[in-house]
CSV table of C-alpha atoms and ligand atoms in Angstrom, one decimal:
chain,number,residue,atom,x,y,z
A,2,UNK,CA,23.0,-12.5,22.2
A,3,UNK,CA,20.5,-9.9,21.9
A,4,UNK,CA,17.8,-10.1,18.6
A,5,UNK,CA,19.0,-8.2,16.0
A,6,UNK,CA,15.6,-6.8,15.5
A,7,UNK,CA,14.0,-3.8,17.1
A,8,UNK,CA,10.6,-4.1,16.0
A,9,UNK,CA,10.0,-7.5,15.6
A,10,UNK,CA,9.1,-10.3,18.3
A,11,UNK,CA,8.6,-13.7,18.5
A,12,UNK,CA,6.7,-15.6,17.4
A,13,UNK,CA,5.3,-15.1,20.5
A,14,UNK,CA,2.7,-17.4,22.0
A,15,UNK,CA,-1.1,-16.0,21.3
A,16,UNK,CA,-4.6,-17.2,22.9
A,17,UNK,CA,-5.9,-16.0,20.0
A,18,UNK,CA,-3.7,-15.8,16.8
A,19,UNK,CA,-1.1,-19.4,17.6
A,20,UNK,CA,2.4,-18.6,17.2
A,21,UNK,CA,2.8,-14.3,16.3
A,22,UNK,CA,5.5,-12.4,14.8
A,23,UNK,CA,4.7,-9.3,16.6
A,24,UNK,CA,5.2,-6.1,15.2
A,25,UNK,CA,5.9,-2.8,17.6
A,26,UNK,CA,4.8,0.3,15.6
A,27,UNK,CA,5.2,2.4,18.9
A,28,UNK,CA,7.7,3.3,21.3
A,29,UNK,CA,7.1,2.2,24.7
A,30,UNK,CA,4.5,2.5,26.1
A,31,UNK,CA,2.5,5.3,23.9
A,32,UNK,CA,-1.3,4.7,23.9
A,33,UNK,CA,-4.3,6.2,23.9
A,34,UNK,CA,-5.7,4.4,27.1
A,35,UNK,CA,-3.9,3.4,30.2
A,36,UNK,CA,-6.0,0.3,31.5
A,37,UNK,CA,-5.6,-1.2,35.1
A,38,UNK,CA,-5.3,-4.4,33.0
A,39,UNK,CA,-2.5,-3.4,30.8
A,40,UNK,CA,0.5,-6.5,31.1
A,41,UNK,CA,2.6,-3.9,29.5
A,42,UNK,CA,2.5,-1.7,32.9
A,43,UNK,CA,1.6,2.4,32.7
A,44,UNK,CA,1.2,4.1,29.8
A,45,UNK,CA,4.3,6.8,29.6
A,46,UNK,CA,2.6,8.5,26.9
A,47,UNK,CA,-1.0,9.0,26.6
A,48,UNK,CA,-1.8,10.6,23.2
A,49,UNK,CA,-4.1,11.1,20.3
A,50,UNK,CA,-1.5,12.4,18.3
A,51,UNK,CA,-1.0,10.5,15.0
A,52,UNK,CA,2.5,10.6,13.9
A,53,UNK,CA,4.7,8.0,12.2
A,54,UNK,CA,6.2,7.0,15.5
A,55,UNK,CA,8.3,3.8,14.2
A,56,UNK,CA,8.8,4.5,10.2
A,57,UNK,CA,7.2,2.2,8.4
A,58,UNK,CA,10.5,2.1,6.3
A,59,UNK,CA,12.5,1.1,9.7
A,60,UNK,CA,9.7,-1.9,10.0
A,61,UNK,CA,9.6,-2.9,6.3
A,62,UNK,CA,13.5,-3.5,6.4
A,63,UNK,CA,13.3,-5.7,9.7
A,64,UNK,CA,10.1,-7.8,8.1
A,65,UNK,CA,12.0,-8.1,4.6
A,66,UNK,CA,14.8,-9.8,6.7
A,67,UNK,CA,12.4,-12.1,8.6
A,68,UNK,CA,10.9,-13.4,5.4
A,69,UNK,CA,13.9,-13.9,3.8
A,70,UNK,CA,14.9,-16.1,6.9
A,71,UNK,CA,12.2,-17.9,5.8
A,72,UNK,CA,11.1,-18.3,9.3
A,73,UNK,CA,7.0,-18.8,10.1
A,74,UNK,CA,4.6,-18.0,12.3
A,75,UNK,CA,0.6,-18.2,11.9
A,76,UNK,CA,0.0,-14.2,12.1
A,77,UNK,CA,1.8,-10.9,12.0
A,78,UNK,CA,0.4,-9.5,14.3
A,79,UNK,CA,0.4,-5.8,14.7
A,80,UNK,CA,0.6,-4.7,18.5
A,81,UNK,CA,3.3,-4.1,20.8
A,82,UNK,CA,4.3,-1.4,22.8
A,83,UNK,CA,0.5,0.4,22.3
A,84,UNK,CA,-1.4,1.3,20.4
A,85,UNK,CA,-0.6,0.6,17.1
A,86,UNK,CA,-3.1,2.3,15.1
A,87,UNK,CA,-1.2,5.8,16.5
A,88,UNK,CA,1.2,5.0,13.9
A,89,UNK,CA,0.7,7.4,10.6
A,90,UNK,CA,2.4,4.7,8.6
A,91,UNK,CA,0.7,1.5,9.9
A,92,UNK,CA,-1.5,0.7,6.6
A,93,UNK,CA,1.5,1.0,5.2
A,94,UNK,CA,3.0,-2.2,6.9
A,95,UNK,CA,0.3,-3.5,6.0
A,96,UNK,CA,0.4,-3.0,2.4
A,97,UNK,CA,3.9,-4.4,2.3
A,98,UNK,CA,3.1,-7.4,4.5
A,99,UNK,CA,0.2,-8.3,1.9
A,100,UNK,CA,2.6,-7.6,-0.9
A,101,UNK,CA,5.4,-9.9,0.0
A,102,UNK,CA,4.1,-12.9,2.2
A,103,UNK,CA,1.2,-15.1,2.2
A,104,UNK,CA,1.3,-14.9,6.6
A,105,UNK,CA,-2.3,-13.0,7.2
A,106,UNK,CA,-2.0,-9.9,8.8
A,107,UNK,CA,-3.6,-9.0,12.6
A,108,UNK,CA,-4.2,-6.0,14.4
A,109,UNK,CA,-4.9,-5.3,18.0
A,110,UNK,CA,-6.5,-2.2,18.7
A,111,UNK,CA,-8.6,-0.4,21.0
A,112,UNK,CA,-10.3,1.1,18.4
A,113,UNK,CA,-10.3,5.2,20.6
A,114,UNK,CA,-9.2,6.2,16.6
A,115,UNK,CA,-12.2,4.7,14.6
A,116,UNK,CA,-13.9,7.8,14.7
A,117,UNK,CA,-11.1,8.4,12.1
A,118,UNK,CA,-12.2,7.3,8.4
A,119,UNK,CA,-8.6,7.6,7.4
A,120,UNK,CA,-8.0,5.1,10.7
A,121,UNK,CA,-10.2,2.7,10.1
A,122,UNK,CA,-9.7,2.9,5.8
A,123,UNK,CA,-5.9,1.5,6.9
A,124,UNK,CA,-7.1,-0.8,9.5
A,125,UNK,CA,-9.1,-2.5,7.2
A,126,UNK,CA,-6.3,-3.3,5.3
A,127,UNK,CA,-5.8,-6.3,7.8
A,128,UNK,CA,-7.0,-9.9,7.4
A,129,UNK,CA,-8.2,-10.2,11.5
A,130,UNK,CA,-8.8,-7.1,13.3
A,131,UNK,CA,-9.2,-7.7,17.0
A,132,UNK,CA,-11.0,-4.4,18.6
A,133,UNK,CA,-11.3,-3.6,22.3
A,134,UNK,CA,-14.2,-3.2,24.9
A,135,UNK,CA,-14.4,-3.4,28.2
A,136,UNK,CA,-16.7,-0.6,29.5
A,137,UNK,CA,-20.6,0.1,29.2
A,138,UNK,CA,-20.1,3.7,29.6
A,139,UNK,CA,-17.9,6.7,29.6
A,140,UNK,CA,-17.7,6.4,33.4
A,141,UNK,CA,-16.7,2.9,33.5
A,142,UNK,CA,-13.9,3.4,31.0
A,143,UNK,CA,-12.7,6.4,32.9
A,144,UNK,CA,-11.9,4.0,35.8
A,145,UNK,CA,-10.9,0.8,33.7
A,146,UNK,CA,-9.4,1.9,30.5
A,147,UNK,CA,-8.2,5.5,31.8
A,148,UNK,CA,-8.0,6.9,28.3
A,149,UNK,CA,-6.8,10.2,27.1
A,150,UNK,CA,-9.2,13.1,28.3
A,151,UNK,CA,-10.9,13.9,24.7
A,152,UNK,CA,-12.2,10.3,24.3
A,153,UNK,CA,-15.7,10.3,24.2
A,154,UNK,CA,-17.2,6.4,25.1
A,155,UNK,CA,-20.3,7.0,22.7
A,156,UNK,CA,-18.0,8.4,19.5
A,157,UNK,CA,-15.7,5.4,20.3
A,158,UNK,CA,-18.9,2.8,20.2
A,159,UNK,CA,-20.0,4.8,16.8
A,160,UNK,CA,-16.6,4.3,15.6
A,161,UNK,CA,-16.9,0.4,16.2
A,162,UNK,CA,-20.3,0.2,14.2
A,163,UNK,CA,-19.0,2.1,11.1
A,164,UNK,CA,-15.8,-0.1,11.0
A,165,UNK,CA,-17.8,-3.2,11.0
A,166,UNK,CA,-19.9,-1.9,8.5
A,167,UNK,CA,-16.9,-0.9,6.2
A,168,UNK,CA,-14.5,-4.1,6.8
A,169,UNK,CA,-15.0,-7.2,5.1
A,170,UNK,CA,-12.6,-9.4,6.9
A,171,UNK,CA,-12.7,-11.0,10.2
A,172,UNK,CA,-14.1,-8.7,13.2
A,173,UNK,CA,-13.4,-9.8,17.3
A,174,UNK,CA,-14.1,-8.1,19.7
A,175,UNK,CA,-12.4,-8.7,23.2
A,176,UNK,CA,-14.2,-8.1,26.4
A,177,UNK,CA,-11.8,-7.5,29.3
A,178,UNK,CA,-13.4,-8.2,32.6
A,179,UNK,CA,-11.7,-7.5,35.9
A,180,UNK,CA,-13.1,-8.9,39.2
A,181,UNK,CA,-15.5,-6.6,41.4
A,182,UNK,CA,-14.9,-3.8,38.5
A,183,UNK,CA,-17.1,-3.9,35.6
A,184,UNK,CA,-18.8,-7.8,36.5
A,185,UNK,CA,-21.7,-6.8,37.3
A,186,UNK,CA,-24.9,-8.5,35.5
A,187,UNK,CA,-26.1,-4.8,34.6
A,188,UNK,CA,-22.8,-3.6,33.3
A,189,UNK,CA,-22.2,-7.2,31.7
A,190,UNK,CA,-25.6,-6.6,29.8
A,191,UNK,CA,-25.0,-3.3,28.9
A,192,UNK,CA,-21.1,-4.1,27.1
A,193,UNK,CA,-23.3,-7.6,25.1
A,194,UNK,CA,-25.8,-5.0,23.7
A,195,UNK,CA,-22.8,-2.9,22.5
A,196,UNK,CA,-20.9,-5.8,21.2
A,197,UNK,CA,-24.1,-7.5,20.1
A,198,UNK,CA,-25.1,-3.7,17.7
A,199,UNK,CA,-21.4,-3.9,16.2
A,200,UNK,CA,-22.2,-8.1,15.2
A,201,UNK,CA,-18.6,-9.3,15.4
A,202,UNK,CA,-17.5,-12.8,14.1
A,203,UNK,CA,-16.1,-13.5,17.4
A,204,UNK,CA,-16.6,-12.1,21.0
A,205,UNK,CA,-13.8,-13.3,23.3
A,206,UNK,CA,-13.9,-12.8,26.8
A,207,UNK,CA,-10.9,-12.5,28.4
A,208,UNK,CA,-9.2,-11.6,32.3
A,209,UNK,CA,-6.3,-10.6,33.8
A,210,UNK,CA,-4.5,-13.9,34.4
A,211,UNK,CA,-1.6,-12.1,33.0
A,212,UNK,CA,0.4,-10.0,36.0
A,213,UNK,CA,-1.7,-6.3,35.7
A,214,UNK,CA,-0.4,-3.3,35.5
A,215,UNK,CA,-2.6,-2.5,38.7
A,216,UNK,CA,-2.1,-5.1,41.5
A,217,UNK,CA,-6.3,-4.4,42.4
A,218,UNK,CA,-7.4,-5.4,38.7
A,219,UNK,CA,-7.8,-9.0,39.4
A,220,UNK,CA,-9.2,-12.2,37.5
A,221,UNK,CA,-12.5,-13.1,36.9
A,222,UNK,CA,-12.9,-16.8,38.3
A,223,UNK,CA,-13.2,-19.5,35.9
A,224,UNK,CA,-16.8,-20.5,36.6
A,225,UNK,CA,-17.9,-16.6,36.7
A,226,UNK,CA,-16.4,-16.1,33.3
A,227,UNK,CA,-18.7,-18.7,32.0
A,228,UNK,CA,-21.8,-17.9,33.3
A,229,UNK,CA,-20.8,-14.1,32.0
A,230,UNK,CA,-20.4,-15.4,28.7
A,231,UNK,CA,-24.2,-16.8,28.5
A,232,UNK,CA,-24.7,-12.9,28.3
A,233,UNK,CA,-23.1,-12.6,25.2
A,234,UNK,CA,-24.9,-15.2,23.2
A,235,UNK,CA,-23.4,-18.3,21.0
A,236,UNK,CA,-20.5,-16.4,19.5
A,237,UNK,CA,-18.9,-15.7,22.9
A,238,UNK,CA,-16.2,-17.5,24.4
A,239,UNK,CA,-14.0,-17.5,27.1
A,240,UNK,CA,-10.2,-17.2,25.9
A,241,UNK,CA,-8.5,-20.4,27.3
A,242,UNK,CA,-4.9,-19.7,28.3
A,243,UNK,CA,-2.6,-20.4,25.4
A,244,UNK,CA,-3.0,-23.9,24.2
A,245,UNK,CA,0.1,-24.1,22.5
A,246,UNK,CA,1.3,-26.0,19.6
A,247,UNK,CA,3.9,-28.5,18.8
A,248,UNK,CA,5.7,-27.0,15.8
A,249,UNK,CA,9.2,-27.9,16.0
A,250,UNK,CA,10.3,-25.1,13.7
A,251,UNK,CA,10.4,-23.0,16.4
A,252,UNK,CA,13.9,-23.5,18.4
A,253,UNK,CA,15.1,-21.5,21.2
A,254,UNK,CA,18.1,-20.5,23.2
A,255,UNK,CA,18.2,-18.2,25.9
A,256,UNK,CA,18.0,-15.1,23.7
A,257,UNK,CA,14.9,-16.1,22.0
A,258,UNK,CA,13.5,-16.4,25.6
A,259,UNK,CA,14.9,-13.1,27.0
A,260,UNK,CA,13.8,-11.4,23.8
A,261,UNK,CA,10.0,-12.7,24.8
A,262,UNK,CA,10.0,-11.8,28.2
A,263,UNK,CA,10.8,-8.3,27.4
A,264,UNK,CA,7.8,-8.1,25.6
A,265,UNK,CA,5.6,-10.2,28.0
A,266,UNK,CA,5.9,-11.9,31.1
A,267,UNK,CA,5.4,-16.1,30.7
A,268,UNK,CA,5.6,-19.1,32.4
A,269,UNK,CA,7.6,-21.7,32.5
A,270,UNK,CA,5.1,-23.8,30.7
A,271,UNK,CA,4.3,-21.2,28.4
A,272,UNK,CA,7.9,-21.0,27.6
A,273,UNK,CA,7.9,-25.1,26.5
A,274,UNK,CA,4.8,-24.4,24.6
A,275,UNK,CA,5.6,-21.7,22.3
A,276,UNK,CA,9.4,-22.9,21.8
A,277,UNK,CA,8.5,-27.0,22.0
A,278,UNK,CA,10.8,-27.4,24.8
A,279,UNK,CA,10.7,-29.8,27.2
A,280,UNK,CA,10.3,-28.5,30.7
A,281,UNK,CA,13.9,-29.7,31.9
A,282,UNK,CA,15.6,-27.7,29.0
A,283,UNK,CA,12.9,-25.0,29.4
A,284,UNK,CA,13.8,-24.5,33.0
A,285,UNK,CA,18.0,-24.6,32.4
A,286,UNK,CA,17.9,-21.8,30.1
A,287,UNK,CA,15.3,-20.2,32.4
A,288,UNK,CA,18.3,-21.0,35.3
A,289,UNK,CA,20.8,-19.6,33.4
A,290,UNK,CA,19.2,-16.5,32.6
A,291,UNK,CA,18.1,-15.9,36.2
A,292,UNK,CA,21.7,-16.5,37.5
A,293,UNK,CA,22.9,-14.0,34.8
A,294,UNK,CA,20.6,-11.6,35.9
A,295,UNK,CA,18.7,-11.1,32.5
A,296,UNK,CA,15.6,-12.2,34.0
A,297,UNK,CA,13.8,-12.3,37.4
A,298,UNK,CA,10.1,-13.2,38.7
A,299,UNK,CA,7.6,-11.1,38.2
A,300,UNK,CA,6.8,-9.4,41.6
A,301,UNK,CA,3.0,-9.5,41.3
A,302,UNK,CA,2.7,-12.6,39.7
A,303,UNK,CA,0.2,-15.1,40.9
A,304,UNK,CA,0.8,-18.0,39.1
A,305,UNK,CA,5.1,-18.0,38.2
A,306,UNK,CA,5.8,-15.5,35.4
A,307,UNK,CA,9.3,-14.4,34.9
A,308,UNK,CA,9.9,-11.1,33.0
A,309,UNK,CA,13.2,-9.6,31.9
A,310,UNK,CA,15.0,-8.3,34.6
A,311,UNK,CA,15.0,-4.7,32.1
A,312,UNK,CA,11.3,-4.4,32.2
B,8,SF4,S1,-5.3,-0.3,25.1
B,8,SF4,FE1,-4.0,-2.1,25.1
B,8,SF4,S2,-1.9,-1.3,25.2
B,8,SF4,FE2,-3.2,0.4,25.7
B,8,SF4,S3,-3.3,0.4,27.9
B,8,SF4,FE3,-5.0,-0.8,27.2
B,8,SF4,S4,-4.3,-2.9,27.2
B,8,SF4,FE4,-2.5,-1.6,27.3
């Protein structure tokens, strides 16, 4: 059984926002970046282009169902296949959303359209925005974030500041760090004085324990990650992976598993976290679906992930 949504996901298991109904507002994989770090793999479309990509009509029908189900999750969280913010339409998911359900509303950005006031007068719409960076100059995010050719690093940074200045609800900021690529003190310094002018509520650090899109973008150990952090003052912290709750409202065959390894590869004990399952029913459905050929292991994977075998 496949789900009968095509912009919805999840809930989804989140470091940062608990158990997420996802919301894709692009078509794979449109963004304006293309980072080494990316678990979604290369960007296909790499674009500035605003343009109501998904209608927000298409989304609104899918999330009107969901409520109606009367299903929950801790966020909607606006993400996906992108960059969600691309979408002409998105404020006006989250109008609806804010209309209809009490479920705050999150967005995951990397913030290349905040030079926009019409971008970021949407994006404050939102009840958490999460915004992106991982580079102390435009040289840096040349080789990290790869991002389409008329992004300038400094109008990006400005764009940060005025958002923060505008938006009254909660502000992170996540800090991507890949090993031997922008860890050094000097370029560590450089991103905390960035983050540190745009005074966040959070700063999260974060690494690639996910599988990469690039096999050389690898983790930051655990014990380098902390002494990084000291860089970043008292509001920084070092994402743990996904603690995990024990909600039983969330139940799960082995669609509800395929459909969230097509979005992102997990574990096995990620699996039995988001869907409280216990490992030994976890790992039949996992079974099944490998003997079916639905899923597979993630090649690159370090640590176990299995992905759908259509990613
Ligand atoms: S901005 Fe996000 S979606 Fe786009 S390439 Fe980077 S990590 Fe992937």
């Amino acid at each position: 059984m496949i789900s009968k949504y095509r912009h919805l996901f999840g809930p989804v298991p989140s470091r940062r926002f608990g158990r997420s109904l996802g919301v894709d507002l692009t078509p794979f994989k449109t963004c304006s970046f293309d980072c080494i770090f990316c678990q979604l793999g290369r960007t296909t479309r790499k674009t500035l282009d605003r343009a109501p990509y998904i209608p927000a009509c298409q989304v609104i029908e899918e999330l009107d169902d969901w409520i109606n189900t009367n299903e929950s999750a801790d966020y909607i969280t606006l993400a996906g296949s992108g960059e969600p913010t691309l979408n002409s339409e998105f404020g006006r998911v989250i109008d609806y959303v804010r209309k209809v359900s009490t479920v705050p509303v999150a967005l995951l950005t990397n913030a290349s359209l905040f030079f926009d006031r019409a971008v970021r007068a949407q994006a404050a719409k939102a009840d958490v925005v999460k915004m992106s960076l991982s580079a102390p100059d435009q040289f840096s995010m040349a080789h990290i974030n790869r991002p389409h050719r008329d992004i300038d690093f400094k109008q990006l940074v400005k764009g940060q500041c005025l958002f923060r200045k505008e938006f009254k609800g909660q502000l992170w900021m996540e800090v991507f760090l890949v090993w031997g690529t922008n860890t050094t003190p000097k370029d560590v310094s450089r991103i905390a004085e960035l983050v540190q002018a745009v005074a966040p509520d959070k700063v999260q650090l974060n690494t690639a324990v996910r599988p990469p899109c690039e096999e050389y973008a690898y983790p930051v150990p655990e014990d380098q990650m902390n002494a990084l952090a000291r860089l970043f003052g008292s509001a920084a912290e070092v994402i743990a992976e996904y603690s995990g709750d024990t909600s039983a409202k969330i139940k799960a065959n082995e669609s509800d598993i395929l459909d969230m390894l097509r979005r992102r590869p997990c574990t096995l004990d990620q699996i039995c976290r988001v869907f409280n399952l216990h490992k030994n029913e976890a790992a039949k459905y996992v079974g099944k679906l490998l003997r079916a050929g639905d899923i597979r292991p993630h090649e690159e994977s370090r640590e176990g992930y299995y992905v759908a075998a259509s990613t």
